[in-house]
Amino acid sequence: MFTLKSDTEIKQLKKIHSIAGIGYWIYNYTTRKFWWSEITQKTLGYEPFSVTPTRDLLIKHIHPEDLVFFEESLKQMQLQPMEIEFRFYRNGEMRLGKITGEVYQENDTVEEVLFQDITDIKIKEFEIAKAWNKALEAENLKNAFLANMSHELRTPLNSIIGFSELLETGSITNNIPRFASSIKDSGLQLLKIIEDLLKVSMLESRTAKPVKRNFNLPNMMLEVKSLTTRLLKNKNKEHLQLHFKTTGKHSVIKSDQNKIVGILNNLLHNAVKYTENGSISCSYKINNQTIEFSVSDTGKGIPKECQSNVFQRFRQADDNSMHNFGGTGLGLYISRLEIELLGGKIWLVSSEKIGTTVKFSIPNVIDHELISDIHPNPEIFNWENYTVLIAEDQFTNYKILEAYLQPTNINIIWAKTGREAISESLQNPEINLILMDINMPHTNGLEATKLIKKTRPNLTVIAQTAYALEGDREKSLEAGCSEHLSKPFNKTDLLITMSKYLP
């Protein structure tokens, strides 16, 4: 071995290179002598001073496919400084290296090269680039979602506000039913968007829980068919053929009926949205303990490269779907999460211009302990000898409840605050039931319920509230409420719930 620099300079170089993990070699073209640093030896897999450095030994570590490029680059280095990347082997493991060097004349022709293993750096760069692309994609998705959500919210709001202003003028008497129907449909559309956002929050936070009970499967399918028929009419697609098929000997299964209805409605809504001609089919079959549902259409189909996206949030079949067909891009994502919550799975088969079939399965649905789901007809209730206290601070909400209850002939007392609810319930022993709003001034509904129950423990209190997240129902029941109705609820839900506690 020889010394081309002073001992002090070599010592300093060693320290710098050790900190940076950069090796160093020097080759004298005149004397053919070769020297490399300890870092270079370690980078190639040798213990310090365990081998004698030679040009041939270095060449043996270069990947065969990069060898010609490596040697040619060293020749070019005699003409100009060079920086190259190449593959090499260390103890049989392929690595990625980088050299930066030059050849100069100093009595002899000398090649000085910095040598670094950049494998880990490249891996980190790749991971950073991958994370950056993922973050960029997420940012683009978020921006597209917010822009689309603004459109989806403003569309029904425009109808609600516009038709309400027309009704307010009082000069369109003949169109009142039609305008009222449009306001209701737009309100339901708005509610669906809000419910989807809440569902995503609960499902992603793992706070949602299935409510499994026995129910009649054919009756459920009739309900879904009725909703789909109405959807076809609203979308002016009544020319599409609608087929509902039922198979299997079991008419009663045990699962979360509301979630299954919601999933089927999401799938059928997509089928209607993307199908212009042909037919839409919905069926199920039961094998052992598992039920498998299927929804097929003869619509536009989903491009193969986009099929992996449709079950992700804020994603649709392609980038133009939201612009051309509307929607939040949450339907199939929610369906997937709810199916997984029930222990099942979802998949699809689709071909462009031929159609799409989406299937999902739910296990463990057979239960022989039947539970009656028959509800009385809400139109025949007559509660003229009973009194209800409506605790509600919002005048419009009170008027809706009053309108729902008027046909039953029940006596109504209105309390606008929690304190009034407590006072009225204690001063009027004839009150048989309380419809208790939760978010009220002075004393909230939960505190009011607790205080009322101390004096009148047998008085039925039904919470009717806009609090609809997971855990809100439990809070109402813990406070002493017998039921929890989440706003908005319809007339039928209200009357059937009250009928459990009134004759």
Coordinates of C-alpha atoms in Angstrom, one line a residue:
M1 CA 0.0 0.0 0.0
F2 CA 1.2 3.6 -0.7
T3 CA 0.4 7.0 0.6
L4 CA -0.6 9.7 -1.8
K5 CA -1.5 12.3 0.8
S6 CA -0.2 13.2 4.2
D7 CA -1.2 11.2 7.3
T8 CA -3.1 14.1 8.7
E9 CA -5.1 14.5 5.5
I10 CA -5.9 10.8 5.4
K11 CA -7.0 10.9 9.0
Q12 CA -9.4 13.8 8.3
L13 CA -10.8 12.1 5.2
K14 CA -11.4 8.9 7.2
K15 CA -13.3 10.8 9.8
I16 CA -15.4 12.7 7.3
H17 CA -16.1 9.6 5.2
S18 CA -17.0 7.5 8.3
I19 CA -19.6 10.1 9.4
A20 CA -21.1 10.3 5.9
G21 CA -20.8 6.6 5.1
I22 CA -18.8 7.4 2.0
G23 CA -16.0 5.3 0.8
Y24 CA -12.9 6.4 -1.1
W25 CA -10.5 4.9 -3.5
I26 CA -7.4 6.0 -5.4
Y27 CA -6.0 4.3 -8.4
N28 CA -2.6 5.2 -10.0
Y29 CA -2.7 4.5 -13.8
T30 CA 1.0 4.9 -14.0
T31 CA 2.1 2.5 -11.2
R32 CA -1.1 0.4 -11.3
K33 CA -1.3 0.8 -7.5
F34 CA -4.7 0.8 -5.9
W35 CA -5.8 2.0 -2.4
W36 CA -9.2 2.1 -0.8
S37 CA -10.6 3.4 2.6
E38 CA -12.0 1.3 5.4
I39 CA -15.5 2.4 4.5
T40 CA -15.0 1.1 0.9
Q41 CA -13.9 -2.2 2.3
K42 CA -17.0 -2.4 4.6
T43 CA -19.3 -1.3 1.8
L44 CA -18.0 -4.2 -0.3
G45 CA -18.4 -6.6 2.6
Y46 CA -14.8 -7.0 3.9
E47 CA -13.4 -6.5 7.3
P48 CA -10.8 -3.7 7.5
F49 CA -7.4 -4.7 6.1
S50 CA -8.6 -8.3 5.5
V51 CA -7.8 -8.2 1.8
T52 CA -5.4 -6.4 -0.5
P53 CA -7.3 -3.9 -2.7
T54 CA -6.9 -4.4 -6.4
R55 CA -8.7 -3.2 -9.5
D56 CA -9.7 -6.8 -10.4
L57 CA -11.1 -7.4 -6.9
L58 CA -13.3 -4.3 -7.3
I59 CA -14.5 -5.4 -10.7
K60 CA -15.6 -8.8 -9.3
H61 CA -18.3 -7.0 -7.1
I62 CA -19.9 -5.2 -10.1
H63 CA -23.2 -6.6 -11.4
P64 CA -22.5 -8.4 -14.7
E65 CA -25.2 -6.4 -16.5
D66 CA -23.6 -3.1 -15.3
L67 CA -20.0 -4.1 -15.8
V68 CA -19.5 -2.7 -19.3
F69 CA -21.2 0.6 -18.3
F70 CA -19.1 0.8 -15.2
E71 CA -15.7 0.2 -17.0
E72 CA -16.7 2.6 -19.8
S73 CA -17.6 5.3 -17.2
L74 CA -14.1 4.9 -15.6
K75 CA -12.5 5.5 -19.0
Q76 CA -14.7 8.6 -19.6
M77 CA -13.6 9.8 -16.2
Q78 CA -10.2 10.4 -17.7
L79 CA -11.7 13.0 -19.9
Q80 CA -14.2 14.7 -17.4
P81 CA -15.5 14.2 -13.9
M82 CA -18.2 11.6 -13.7
E83 CA -21.1 10.5 -11.4
I84 CA -22.8 7.2 -12.1
E85 CA -25.1 4.7 -10.3
F86 CA -24.7 1.0 -10.7
R87 CA -25.5 -2.3 -9.1
F88 CA -22.9 -4.3 -7.0
Y89 CA -22.8 -7.2 -4.7
R90 CA -21.9 -7.3 -1.0
N91 CA -21.7 -10.7 0.6
G92 CA -24.0 -12.0 -2.2
E93 CA -26.6 -9.3 -1.7
M94 CA -27.3 -7.0 -4.6
R95 CA -27.0 -3.3 -3.6
L96 CA -27.1 0.0 -5.4
G97 CA -23.9 2.2 -5.5
K98 CA -22.9 5.6 -6.6
I99 CA -19.4 6.9 -7.5
T100 CA -18.3 10.4 -8.0
G101 CA -14.8 10.9 -9.3
E102 CA -12.2 12.4 -11.6
V103 CA -8.8 11.7 -13.1
Y104 CA -6.0 14.3 -12.8
Q105 CA -2.3 14.6 -13.6
E106 CA 0.1 15.0 -10.6
N107 CA 3.4 13.5 -11.7
D108 CA 1.3 10.4 -12.4
T109 CA -2.2 9.9 -13.7
V110 CA -4.4 9.5 -10.7
E111 CA -8.0 8.4 -10.3
E112 CA -9.8 9.7 -7.1
V113 CA -13.3 8.4 -6.5
L114 CA -15.9 8.7 -3.7
F115 CA -18.0 5.5 -3.4
Q116 CA -21.3 5.3 -1.5
D117 CA -23.9 2.6 -1.0
I118 CA -27.2 4.4 -1.8
T119 CA -29.5 1.4 -1.5
D120 CA -31.2 2.6 1.7
I121 CA -31.4 6.2 0.4
K122 CA -33.1 5.1 -2.8
I123 CA -35.6 3.0 -0.8
K124 CA -36.4 6.0 1.4
E125 CA -36.7 8.2 -1.7
F126 CA -39.1 5.7 -3.2
E127 CA -41.1 5.5 0.0
I128 CA -41.2 9.3 0.2
A129 CA -42.3 9.6 -3.4
K130 CA -44.9 6.9 -2.9
A131 CA -46.2 8.7 0.3
W132 CA -46.1 12.0 -1.6
N133 CA -48.1 10.6 -4.5
K134 CA -50.6 9.0 -2.1
A135 CA -50.9 12.4 -0.2
L136 CA -51.3 14.2 -3.5
E137 CA -54.0 11.7 -4.6
A138 CA -55.8 12.1 -1.3
E139 CA -55.6 15.9 -1.6
N140 CA -57.0 15.8 -5.1
L141 CA -59.8 13.4 -3.9
K142 CA -60.6 15.7 -1.0
N143 CA -60.8 18.7 -3.3
A144 CA -63.0 16.9 -5.8
F145 CA -65.2 15.6 -3.0
L146 CA -65.6 19.0 -1.5
A147 CA -66.5 20.5 -4.9
N148 CA -68.9 17.7 -5.6
M149 CA -70.4 17.8 -2.1
S150 CA -71.1 21.5 -2.5
H151 CA -73.0 20.7 -5.7
E152 CA -74.9 17.8 -4.1
L153 CA -75.9 20.0 -1.1
R154 CA -76.9 23.1 -3.1
T155 CA -79.0 21.2 -5.6
P156 CA -81.7 20.1 -3.1
L157 CA -81.4 23.3 -1.1
N158 CA -82.1 25.3 -4.3
S159 CA -85.4 23.3 -4.7
I160 CA -86.3 23.6 -1.1
I161 CA -85.7 27.4 -0.9
G162 CA -87.1 28.1 -4.4
F163 CA -90.4 26.2 -4.0
S164 CA -90.8 27.5 -0.4
E165 CA -90.5 31.1 -1.7
L166 CA -93.2 30.3 -4.3
L167 CA -95.5 28.8 -1.7
E168 CA -94.8 31.9 0.5
T169 CA -96.3 34.2 -2.2
G170 CA -99.7 32.3 -1.9
S171 CA -100.4 32.8 -5.6
I172 CA -99.9 29.2 -6.8
T173 CA -102.7 27.4 -5.1
N174 CA -103.1 24.8 -7.8
N175 CA -99.5 23.8 -7.6
I176 CA -99.2 23.4 -3.8
P177 CA -99.2 19.5 -3.8
R178 CA -96.6 19.4 -6.6
F179 CA -94.4 21.9 -4.9
A180 CA -94.8 20.3 -1.5
S181 CA -93.8 17.0 -3.0
S182 CA -90.7 18.5 -4.6
I183 CA -89.7 20.1 -1.2
K184 CA -90.1 16.7 0.5
D185 CA -88.1 14.8 -2.1
S186 CA -85.3 17.4 -1.9
G187 CA -85.4 17.3 1.9
L188 CA -85.0 13.5 1.7
Q189 CA -82.1 13.9 -0.7
L190 CA -80.4 16.3 1.6
L191 CA -81.1 13.9 4.6
K192 CA -79.5 11.0 2.6
I193 CA -76.3 13.0 2.2
I194 CA -76.1 13.9 5.8
E195 CA -76.8 10.3 6.9
D196 CA -74.1 9.0 4.6
L197 CA -71.5 11.3 6.1
L198 CA -72.6 10.3 9.6
K199 CA -72.5 6.6 8.7
V200 CA -68.9 7.0 7.3
S201 CA -67.8 8.6 10.6
M202 CA -69.4 5.8 12.7
L203 CA -68.2 2.9 10.6
E204 CA -64.7 4.2 10.3
S205 CA -64.4 4.8 14.0
R206 CA -65.8 1.3 14.7
T207 CA -68.5 2.7 16.9
A208 CA -71.4 1.4 14.7
K209 CA -72.9 -2.0 15.8
P210 CA -75.3 -4.2 14.0
V211 CA -78.8 -4.7 15.4
K212 CA -79.7 -8.3 14.5
R213 CA -83.2 -9.6 14.8
N214 CA -85.4 -12.1 12.9
F215 CA -87.4 -10.7 10.0
N216 CA -89.4 -11.9 7.0
L217 CA -87.1 -11.9 4.0
P218 CA -89.7 -11.9 1.2
N219 CA -91.5 -8.9 2.9
M220 CA -88.1 -7.1 3.0
M221 CA -87.6 -7.8 -0.7
L222 CA -91.1 -6.4 -1.5
E223 CA -90.2 -3.2 0.4
V224 CA -86.9 -2.9 -1.5
K225 CA -88.8 -3.5 -4.8
S226 CA -91.3 -0.9 -4.0
L227 CA -88.6 1.7 -3.3
T228 CA -86.8 0.8 -6.5
T229 CA -90.0 1.1 -8.5
R230 CA -90.6 4.6 -7.1
L231 CA -86.9 5.5 -7.9
L232 CA -87.4 4.4 -11.6
K233 CA -90.5 6.6 -11.8
N234 CA -88.7 9.6 -10.2
K235 CA -85.7 9.1 -12.6
N236 CA -88.1 8.7 -15.7
K237 CA -86.7 5.2 -16.3
E238 CA -89.9 3.2 -16.0
H239 CA -89.0 1.6 -19.4
L240 CA -86.4 -0.5 -17.6
Q241 CA -87.5 -4.0 -16.7
L242 CA -87.3 -4.8 -13.0
H243 CA -86.8 -8.4 -11.9
F244 CA -86.9 -9.5 -8.3
K245 CA -86.2 -13.2 -7.7
T246 CA -86.3 -15.1 -4.5
T247 CA -84.9 -18.6 -3.9
G248 CA -84.3 -20.9 -0.9
K249 CA -86.7 -22.4 1.5
H250 CA -86.1 -20.0 4.4
S251 CA -88.5 -17.1 4.7
V252 CA -87.1 -15.8 8.0
I253 CA -83.4 -14.8 8.7
K254 CA -81.7 -13.1 11.5
S255 CA -79.5 -10.1 10.7
D256 CA -79.6 -6.3 10.6
Q257 CA -82.6 -5.6 8.3
N258 CA -82.1 -1.9 8.1
K259 CA -78.5 -2.3 7.0
I260 CA -79.3 -4.9 4.4
V261 CA -82.1 -2.7 3.0
G262 CA -79.7 0.2 2.9
I263 CA -77.1 -1.8 1.1
L264 CA -79.6 -3.1 -1.5
N265 CA -80.9 0.4 -2.0
N266 CA -77.4 1.7 -2.6
L267 CA -76.7 -1.0 -5.2
L268 CA -80.0 -0.6 -6.9
H269 CA -79.7 3.2 -6.9
N270 CA -76.3 2.7 -8.8
A271 CA -77.9 0.3 -11.2
V272 CA -80.7 2.7 -12.0
K273 CA -78.3 5.6 -12.3
Y274 CA -75.9 3.9 -14.8
T275 CA -78.5 2.0 -16.8
E276 CA -80.3 3.6 -19.7
N277 CA -81.8 0.6 -21.5
G278 CA -82.5 -3.1 -20.6
S279 CA -83.1 -4.5 -17.2
I280 CA -82.2 -4.5 -13.5
S281 CA -82.3 -7.7 -11.4
C282 CA -82.2 -8.4 -7.7
S283 CA -82.1 -11.8 -6.2
Y284 CA -80.8 -13.8 -3.2
K285 CA -80.0 -17.4 -2.4
I286 CA -79.3 -19.2 0.9
N287 CA -76.6 -21.9 1.2
N288 CA -76.4 -23.4 4.7
Q289 CA -76.1 -20.5 7.1
T290 CA -75.1 -17.9 4.5
I291 CA -77.3 -15.6 2.3
E292 CA -75.9 -14.2 -0.9
F293 CA -77.6 -11.2 -2.6
S294 CA -77.0 -10.2 -6.2
V295 CA -77.9 -7.0 -8.1
S296 CA -77.3 -7.0 -11.9
D297 CA -77.9 -4.4 -14.5
T298 CA -77.4 -3.9 -18.3
G299 CA -75.8 -0.5 -17.9
K300 CA -72.5 1.2 -19.0
G301 CA -70.3 -1.2 -17.0
I302 CA -67.1 -0.3 -15.1
P303 CA -63.7 -0.1 -16.8
K304 CA -61.4 -2.9 -15.6
E305 CA -58.8 -0.4 -14.4
C306 CA -61.4 1.4 -12.3
Q307 CA -63.0 -1.6 -10.6
S308 CA -60.7 -1.6 -7.6
N309 CA -61.7 2.0 -6.8
V310 CA -65.4 1.7 -6.5
F311 CA -65.4 0.3 -2.9
Q312 CA -63.2 3.2 -1.7
R313 CA -64.6 6.4 -0.2
F314 CA -65.2 9.4 -2.4
R315 CA -64.5 7.2 -5.5
Q316 CA -66.7 6.3 -8.4
A317 CA -66.2 4.2 -11.5
D318 CA -64.2 6.9 -13.2
D319 CA -63.3 10.6 -12.7
N320 CA -66.2 11.7 -14.9
S321 CA -68.9 9.8 -13.0
M322 CA -69.5 12.5 -10.4
H323 CA -69.8 15.2 -13.1
N324 CA -72.1 13.2 -15.4
F325 CA -74.1 11.2 -12.9
G326 CA -73.8 13.0 -9.5
G327 CA -73.5 11.4 -6.1
T328 CA -71.1 11.7 -3.2
G329 CA -69.0 8.6 -4.0
L330 CA -69.8 7.1 -0.6
G331 CA -72.5 4.6 -1.4
L332 CA -70.4 1.5 -2.2
Y333 CA -67.9 2.5 0.4
I334 CA -70.6 2.5 3.1
S335 CA -72.0 -0.7 1.8
R336 CA -68.6 -2.4 2.0
L337 CA -68.1 -1.3 5.6
E338 CA -71.6 -2.3 6.7
I339 CA -71.2 -5.7 5.0
E340 CA -67.9 -6.2 6.8
L341 CA -69.6 -5.2 10.0
L342 CA -72.0 -8.0 9.5
G343 CA -69.1 -10.4 8.8
G344 CA -69.7 -10.6 5.1
K345 CA -67.9 -9.6 1.9
I346 CA -68.8 -7.8 -1.4
W347 CA -67.4 -8.2 -4.9
L348 CA -68.4 -7.4 -8.5
V349 CA -68.1 -8.5 -12.1
S350 CA -68.4 -5.9 -14.8
S351 CA -67.8 -5.4 -18.5
E352 CA -68.0 -2.1 -20.3
K353 CA -71.2 -1.6 -22.4
I354 CA -72.5 -5.0 -21.1
G355 CA -73.4 -4.4 -17.5
T356 CA -72.4 -5.0 -13.9
T357 CA -73.3 -7.6 -11.2
V358 CA -72.5 -6.8 -7.6
K359 CA -72.8 -9.6 -5.0
F360 CA -72.5 -9.7 -1.3
S361 CA -72.8 -12.4 1.3
I362 CA -73.6 -12.4 5.0
P363 CA -73.0 -15.5 7.2
N364 CA -74.9 -16.9 10.1
V365 CA -78.4 -15.7 9.2
I366 CA -80.5 -18.7 10.1
D367 CA -82.4 -18.5 13.4
H368 CA -85.4 -20.6 14.3
E369 CA -86.6 -18.4 17.1
L370 CA -89.1 -16.2 15.3
I371 CA -90.0 -12.7 16.4
S372 CA -93.2 -11.1 15.1
D373 CA -92.6 -7.9 13.1
I374 CA -96.3 -7.1 12.6
H375 CA -97.1 -3.5 13.5
P376 CA -100.7 -2.1 14.0
N377 CA -102.1 0.2 11.3
P378 CA -101.1 3.8 12.5
E379 CA -104.3 5.2 10.9
I380 CA -106.6 3.6 13.4
F381 CA -105.2 4.9 16.7
N382 CA -107.7 6.8 18.9
W383 CA -106.2 8.3 22.0
E384 CA -108.9 10.9 22.9
N385 CA -108.8 10.0 26.6
Y386 CA -105.0 10.4 26.8
T387 CA -102.6 13.4 27.1
V388 CA -99.2 13.8 25.7
L389 CA -96.6 16.5 26.7
I390 CA -94.5 17.7 23.8
A391 CA -91.2 19.1 25.2
E392 CA -89.8 21.0 22.2
D393 CA -88.2 24.4 21.9
Q394 CA -88.5 24.7 18.1
F395 CA -91.9 26.0 17.0
T396 CA -91.7 24.3 13.6
N397 CA -90.8 20.9 15.1
Y398 CA -93.7 21.3 17.6
K399 CA -96.2 22.0 14.8
I400 CA -95.0 18.9 12.9
L401 CA -95.6 16.7 15.9
E402 CA -99.0 18.4 16.5
A403 CA -100.0 17.7 12.9
Y404 CA -98.9 14.0 13.2
L405 CA -100.9 13.6 16.4
Q406 CA -104.1 15.5 15.6
P407 CA -105.8 12.5 13.8
T408 CA -105.4 10.4 17.0
N409 CA -107.5 12.9 19.1
I410 CA -104.9 12.9 21.9
N411 CA -104.8 15.9 24.2
I412 CA -101.5 17.9 23.7
I413 CA -99.6 20.1 26.2
W414 CA -96.6 22.1 24.9
A415 CA -93.5 22.8 27.0
K416 CA -90.8 25.0 25.4
T417 CA -88.0 24.4 27.9
G418 CA -86.7 21.6 30.1
R419 CA -87.9 23.5 33.2
E420 CA -91.4 23.8 31.7
A421 CA -91.5 20.1 30.9
I422 CA -90.6 19.3 34.6
S423 CA -93.3 21.7 35.9
E424 CA -96.0 20.6 33.5
S425 CA -95.5 16.9 34.2
L426 CA -95.7 17.4 37.9
Q427 CA -98.7 19.8 37.8
N428 CA -100.7 17.6 35.4
P429 CA -101.1 14.1 36.6
E430 CA -103.3 13.3 33.5
I431 CA -100.2 13.3 31.3
N432 CA -99.6 9.8 30.0
L433 CA -96.6 10.2 27.9
I434 CA -93.8 12.8 27.2
L435 CA -92.1 13.4 23.8
M436 CA -88.9 14.8 25.1
D437 CA -86.4 16.8 23.0
I438 CA -82.9 16.6 24.3
N439 CA -81.3 19.9 23.3
M440 CA -83.4 22.5 25.1
P441 CA -82.7 25.7 27.0
H442 CA -82.2 26.0 30.8
T443 CA -82.5 22.2 31.4
N444 CA -81.7 19.7 28.7
G445 CA -84.0 16.7 28.0
L446 CA -81.8 14.1 29.7
E447 CA -81.7 16.1 33.0
A448 CA -85.4 16.9 32.8
T449 CA -86.2 13.2 32.3
K450 CA -84.1 12.2 35.4
L451 CA -85.9 14.7 37.6
I452 CA -89.3 13.8 36.3
K453 CA -88.7 10.1 36.8
K454 CA -87.8 10.7 40.5
T455 CA -91.4 11.9 41.1
R456 CA -93.2 9.9 38.4
P457 CA -91.2 6.8 37.8
N458 CA -94.0 5.1 35.7
L459 CA -94.5 8.0 33.3
T460 CA -93.3 7.0 29.8
V461 CA -90.8 9.4 28.2
I462 CA -89.8 9.0 24.6
A463 CA -86.7 10.9 23.4
Q464 CA -87.2 12.7 20.1
T465 CA -84.0 14.3 19.1
A466 CA -81.5 15.3 16.4
Y467 CA -78.8 13.5 18.3
A468 CA -78.4 10.4 16.1
L469 CA -74.8 9.2 16.6
E470 CA -73.8 5.9 18.1
G471 CA -74.2 6.1 21.9
D472 CA -76.9 8.8 21.9
R473 CA -79.6 6.2 22.2
E474 CA -77.9 4.6 25.2
K475 CA -77.6 8.0 26.9
S476 CA -81.4 8.5 26.5
L477 CA -82.2 5.1 27.9
E478 CA -79.8 5.6 30.8
A479 CA -81.6 8.8 31.7
G480 CA -84.9 7.0 31.9
C481 CA -86.4 7.3 28.4
S482 CA -88.2 4.2 27.2
E483 CA -87.5 4.9 23.5
H484 CA -85.2 7.0 21.3
L485 CA -86.4 8.5 18.0
S486 CA -83.8 10.2 15.9
K487 CA -85.0 13.2 13.9
P488 CA -86.2 13.3 11.2
F489 CA -88.7 10.5 11.8
N490 CA -92.0 10.0 10.0
K491 CA -95.5 9.9 11.2
T492 CA -95.7 6.1 11.2
D493 CA -92.5 5.7 13.3
L494 CA -93.8 8.1 15.8
L495 CA -97.3 6.6 16.2
I496 CA -96.1 3.0 16.3
T497 CA -93.6 3.9 19.0
M498 CA -96.2 5.6 21.1
S499 CA -98.7 2.7 20.6
K500 CA -96.3 0.5 22.6
Y501 CA -97.2 2.6 25.7
L502 CA -100.8 3.7 24.8
P503 CA -103.8 1.4 24.1

